[in-house]
Amino acid sequence: MRIDIISVAPDLLESPFNHSIVKRAKEKGLAEIVIHDLRSYGLGNYKQIDDTQFGGGAGMVMMIEPIATCIRKLQAERNYDEIIYMTPDAATLNQATANTLSLKENILILTGHYKGVDHRVRALFITKEISIGDYVLTGGELAAAVVVDAIVRLIPGVIGDEQSALTDSFQDNLLSPPVYTRPANFEGNKVPAVLLSGNFPKIEDWRSDKAYERTEQIRPDLLK
Ligand code: 6GU
């Protein structure tokens, strides 16, 4: 999979993609992530990328020309399955969206700043808009890093233990059951006996009961 990201703060994206699973995916050649600095497509000597909004009001709006130039240049090199705009005024990311995106070949992500982008960018170029939750971040970069991490770990071969990604919380719309490792007894706090029983059908039953219980307590909305 190839992921291109257009950003006005490319530095923010360096670190998240050079660690752990995303780094391993890049090293294995399963994911290629390329970051493009929108500023270099800016207008004039000052490389302008934003301007005040028509109709008045506080806050700068990202202009369409630098974004259009950048997107068109990238589109000349490959076809994108999705052109995603990261913005808080969109449907929130969930596991189903991450699963679907992990099957794509080429994804382009535009990260917003300031008051957002000129709405014509959304109308002309964007095929999907994603928020990561009901709160506002300074820019879309951290949100894009979240989306990329959620997608990349699902690409077959990225996670060694094939089972692992599929048994994550949310893959069945339930939270994960509790997990334990050695010691079996920490200062009198014992691991549930069933997990030490070796009775695997019983362990599976216990795990699904606990997953359901925790979901009911913490995220009842997931059960609806
Ligand atoms: Cl995608 N962008 C920004 N700026 N804030 C957010 C967000 C995105 N998702 C949640 N908050």
Coordinates of C-alpha atoms and ligand atoms in Angstrom, one line a residue:
M1 CA 0.0 0.0 0.0
R2 CA 1.1 3.5 -0.8
I3 CA 0.0 6.4 1.4
D4 CA 0.7 10.0 0.5
I5 CA 0.1 12.7 3.0
I6 CA -0.2 16.5 2.3
S7 CA 0.6 18.6 5.3
V8 CA 1.6 22.1 6.4
A9 CA 3.5 20.6 9.4
P10 CA 5.4 17.6 7.9
D11 CA 7.7 17.5 11.0
L12 CA 4.8 16.3 13.1
L13 CA 4.5 13.2 11.0
E14 CA 8.1 12.1 11.1
S15 CA 8.2 10.4 14.4
P16 CA 4.9 8.4 14.4
F17 CA 5.9 6.6 11.2
N18 CA 9.4 5.7 12.3
H19 CA 8.3 3.5 15.2
S20 CA 7.1 0.0 15.9
I21 CA 4.5 -1.5 13.5
V22 CA 4.4 1.2 10.9
K23 CA 8.2 1.2 10.7
R24 CA 8.2 -2.6 10.3
A25 CA 5.6 -2.4 7.6
K26 CA 7.8 0.1 5.7
E27 CA 10.9 -2.0 6.2
K28 CA 9.1 -5.1 4.9
G29 CA 7.9 -3.1 1.8
L30 CA 4.3 -3.6 2.8
A31 CA 3.6 0.1 3.2
E32 CA 5.2 3.2 1.6
I33 CA 4.4 6.5 3.3
V34 CA 5.4 9.8 1.6
I35 CA 4.8 13.2 3.1
H36 CA 4.4 16.3 1.0
D37 CA 5.0 19.8 2.3
L38 CA 2.0 21.9 1.1
R39 CA 4.1 25.1 1.7
S40 CA 6.3 24.3 -1.3
Y41 CA 3.1 24.6 -3.5
G42 CA 2.3 28.0 -1.9
L43 CA 1.6 31.1 -4.0
G44 CA 4.2 33.9 -4.6
N45 CA 7.4 34.7 -2.9
Y46 CA 5.9 34.1 0.5
K47 CA 4.6 30.7 -0.5
Q48 CA 1.1 31.7 0.7
I49 CA -1.2 28.8 1.5
D50 CA -4.0 30.5 3.5
D51 CA -6.1 33.6 3.4
T52 CA -8.9 35.4 5.3
Q53 CA -12.4 34.1 4.7
F54 CA -15.0 35.6 2.4
G55 CA -17.9 37.0 4.3
G56 CA -15.7 37.9 7.2
G57 CA -14.9 36.1 10.5
A58 CA -11.9 35.1 12.5
G59 CA -9.4 32.5 11.3
M60 CA -7.6 31.7 8.1
V61 CA -8.8 29.4 5.4
M62 CA -6.5 27.1 3.4
M63 CA -6.6 28.2 -0.3
I64 CA -7.6 25.9 -3.1
E65 CA -4.7 26.6 -5.6
P66 CA -1.8 25.2 -3.6
I67 CA -3.8 22.1 -2.7
A68 CA -5.2 21.6 -6.2
T69 CA -1.6 21.9 -7.7
C70 CA -0.3 19.4 -5.2
I71 CA -3.1 16.9 -5.6
R72 CA -3.0 17.1 -9.4
K73 CA 0.7 16.5 -9.5
L74 CA 0.3 13.4 -7.3
Q75 CA -2.7 12.2 -9.4
A76 CA -0.5 12.4 -12.5
E77 CA 1.7 9.8 -10.9
R78 CA -0.9 7.3 -9.7
N79 CA -4.6 6.7 -9.3
Y80 CA -5.9 7.1 -5.8
D81 CA -8.5 4.8 -4.4
E82 CA -9.4 7.5 -1.8
I83 CA -8.5 11.1 -1.3
I84 CA -9.2 11.7 2.4
Y85 CA -9.6 15.0 4.2
M86 CA -8.9 14.9 7.9
T87 CA -11.3 17.3 9.7
P88 CA -13.3 17.3 12.9
D89 CA -16.6 18.0 11.0
A90 CA -16.8 14.5 9.6
A91 CA -17.9 11.0 10.6
T92 CA -15.6 9.5 13.2
L93 CA -13.1 6.8 12.4
N94 CA -14.1 3.3 13.5
Q95 CA -12.7 -0.2 12.9
A96 CA -14.9 -0.9 9.9
T97 CA -13.5 2.1 8.1
A98 CA -9.9 1.1 9.0
N99 CA -10.6 -2.5 7.7
T100 CA -11.9 -1.1 4.4
L101 CA -9.1 1.3 3.9
S102 CA -6.5 -1.4 4.7
L103 CA -7.5 -3.2 1.5
K104 CA -6.7 -0.1 -0.8
E105 CA -3.7 0.2 -3.0
N106 CA -3.2 4.0 -3.0
I107 CA -4.5 6.5 -0.5
L108 CA -4.0 10.3 -0.4
I109 CA -4.6 12.1 2.9
L110 CA -5.0 15.9 3.2
T111 CA -4.6 17.3 6.7
G112 CA -6.3 20.5 7.5
H113 CA -5.2 23.5 9.6
Y114 CA -6.6 26.9 10.7
K115 CA -10.3 27.2 9.9
G116 CA -10.1 24.3 7.4
V117 CA -9.9 24.3 3.6
D118 CA -11.8 26.3 1.0
H119 CA -15.0 24.2 0.6
R120 CA -14.3 23.7 -3.1
V121 CA -11.4 21.5 -2.3
R122 CA -13.8 19.1 -0.6
A123 CA -16.3 19.3 -3.4
L124 CA -13.7 18.8 -6.2
F125 CA -11.1 16.4 -4.9
I126 CA -12.1 14.7 -1.6
T127 CA -13.7 11.3 -1.7
K128 CA -13.8 10.6 2.0
E129 CA -13.7 12.8 5.2
I130 CA -12.6 11.4 8.6
S131 CA -12.6 12.8 12.1
I132 CA -11.0 10.9 15.0
G133 CA -13.4 12.1 17.7
D134 CA -15.5 14.9 19.0
Y135 CA -12.8 17.3 20.1
V136 CA -10.6 19.7 18.2
L137 CA -6.9 19.3 17.5
T138 CA -4.6 22.0 16.2
G139 CA -4.2 20.3 12.9
G140 CA -5.1 17.1 11.1
E141 CA -1.5 15.6 11.3
L142 CA -2.0 13.7 14.6
A143 CA -5.4 12.5 13.4
A144 CA -3.8 11.3 10.1
A145 CA -1.1 9.5 12.1
V146 CA -3.9 7.7 14.0
V147 CA -5.7 6.7 10.8
V148 CA -2.4 5.5 9.2
D149 CA -1.5 3.4 12.2
A150 CA -5.0 1.9 12.4
I151 CA -4.8 0.9 8.7
V152 CA -1.2 -0.2 8.3
R153 CA -1.4 -2.7 11.2
L154 CA -4.2 -4.5 9.3
I155 CA -2.2 -5.1 6.1
P156 CA -1.6 -8.8 5.9
G157 CA 2.0 -9.7 7.0
V158 CA 2.5 -6.5 9.0
I159 CA 1.7 -8.1 12.4
G160 CA 3.6 -11.3 12.9
D161 CA 0.9 -13.0 14.9
E162 CA -1.9 -13.2 12.3
Q163 CA -4.5 -13.7 14.9
S164 CA -3.7 -10.6 16.8
A165 CA -5.2 -7.9 14.6
L166 CA -8.4 -9.8 14.1
T167 CA -9.0 -10.4 17.8
D168 CA -8.5 -6.7 18.7
S169 CA -11.1 -4.8 20.6
F170 CA -13.8 -3.6 18.1
Q171 CA -13.3 -6.2 15.5
D172 CA -16.5 -7.8 16.7
N173 CA -17.9 -4.5 18.1
L174 CA -16.9 -5.6 21.6
L175 CA -14.2 -4.5 23.9
S176 CA -11.4 -6.9 24.7
P177 CA -11.6 -9.3 27.6
P178 CA -9.0 -8.8 30.4
V179 CA -5.6 -10.4 29.8
Y180 CA -3.0 -11.7 32.2
T181 CA 0.6 -13.0 32.3
R182 CA 3.0 -14.3 34.9
P183 CA 3.0 -14.3 37.9
A184 CA -0.3 -16.2 38.5
N185 CA -0.3 -14.7 42.0
F186 CA 0.9 -11.1 42.6
E187 CA 0.8 -10.3 46.3
G188 CA -2.3 -12.4 46.7
N189 CA -4.0 -11.0 43.6
K190 CA -4.7 -14.1 41.5
V191 CA -5.3 -14.6 37.8
P192 CA -8.8 -16.0 37.2
A193 CA -8.5 -19.8 37.7
V194 CA -10.2 -20.6 34.4
L195 CA -7.3 -19.2 32.4
L196 CA -4.9 -21.7 34.1
S197 CA -7.3 -24.6 33.6
G198 CA -6.1 -25.7 30.1
N199 CA -9.8 -26.1 29.2
F200 CA -9.8 -24.0 26.0
P201 CA -13.6 -24.1 25.2
K202 CA -14.2 -22.9 28.7
I203 CA -11.6 -20.2 28.4
E204 CA -13.2 -19.0 25.1
D205 CA -16.6 -18.8 26.9
W206 CA -15.1 -16.9 29.8
R207 CA -13.5 -14.5 27.4
S208 CA -16.6 -13.8 25.4
D209 CA -18.6 -13.3 28.6
K210 CA -16.1 -10.8 29.9
A211 CA -15.9 -9.0 26.6
Y212 CA -19.7 -8.6 26.6
E213 CA -19.7 -7.6 30.3
R214 CA -17.0 -4.9 29.8
T215 CA -18.7 -3.6 26.7
E216 CA -22.1 -3.3 28.6
Q217 CA -20.4 -1.4 31.4
I218 CA -18.0 0.9 29.5
R219 CA -19.4 1.3 25.9
P220 CA -23.1 0.2 25.9
D221 CA -23.5 2.2 22.7
L222 CA -21.5 -0.5 20.9
L223 CA -24.2 -3.1 21.7
K224 CA -27.0 -1.2 20.0
Ligands
6GU1 CL1 -9.2 14.9 11.7 N1 -8.6 17.3 12.7 C1 -8.6 18.2 13.7 N2 -8.0 19.3 13.5 N3 -9.2 17.9 14.9 C2 -9.8 16.8 15.0 C3 -9.8 15.8 14.1 C4 -9.2 16.1 12.9 N4 -10.5 14.7 14.5 C5 -10.8 15.0 15.8 N5 -10.4 16.3 16.1

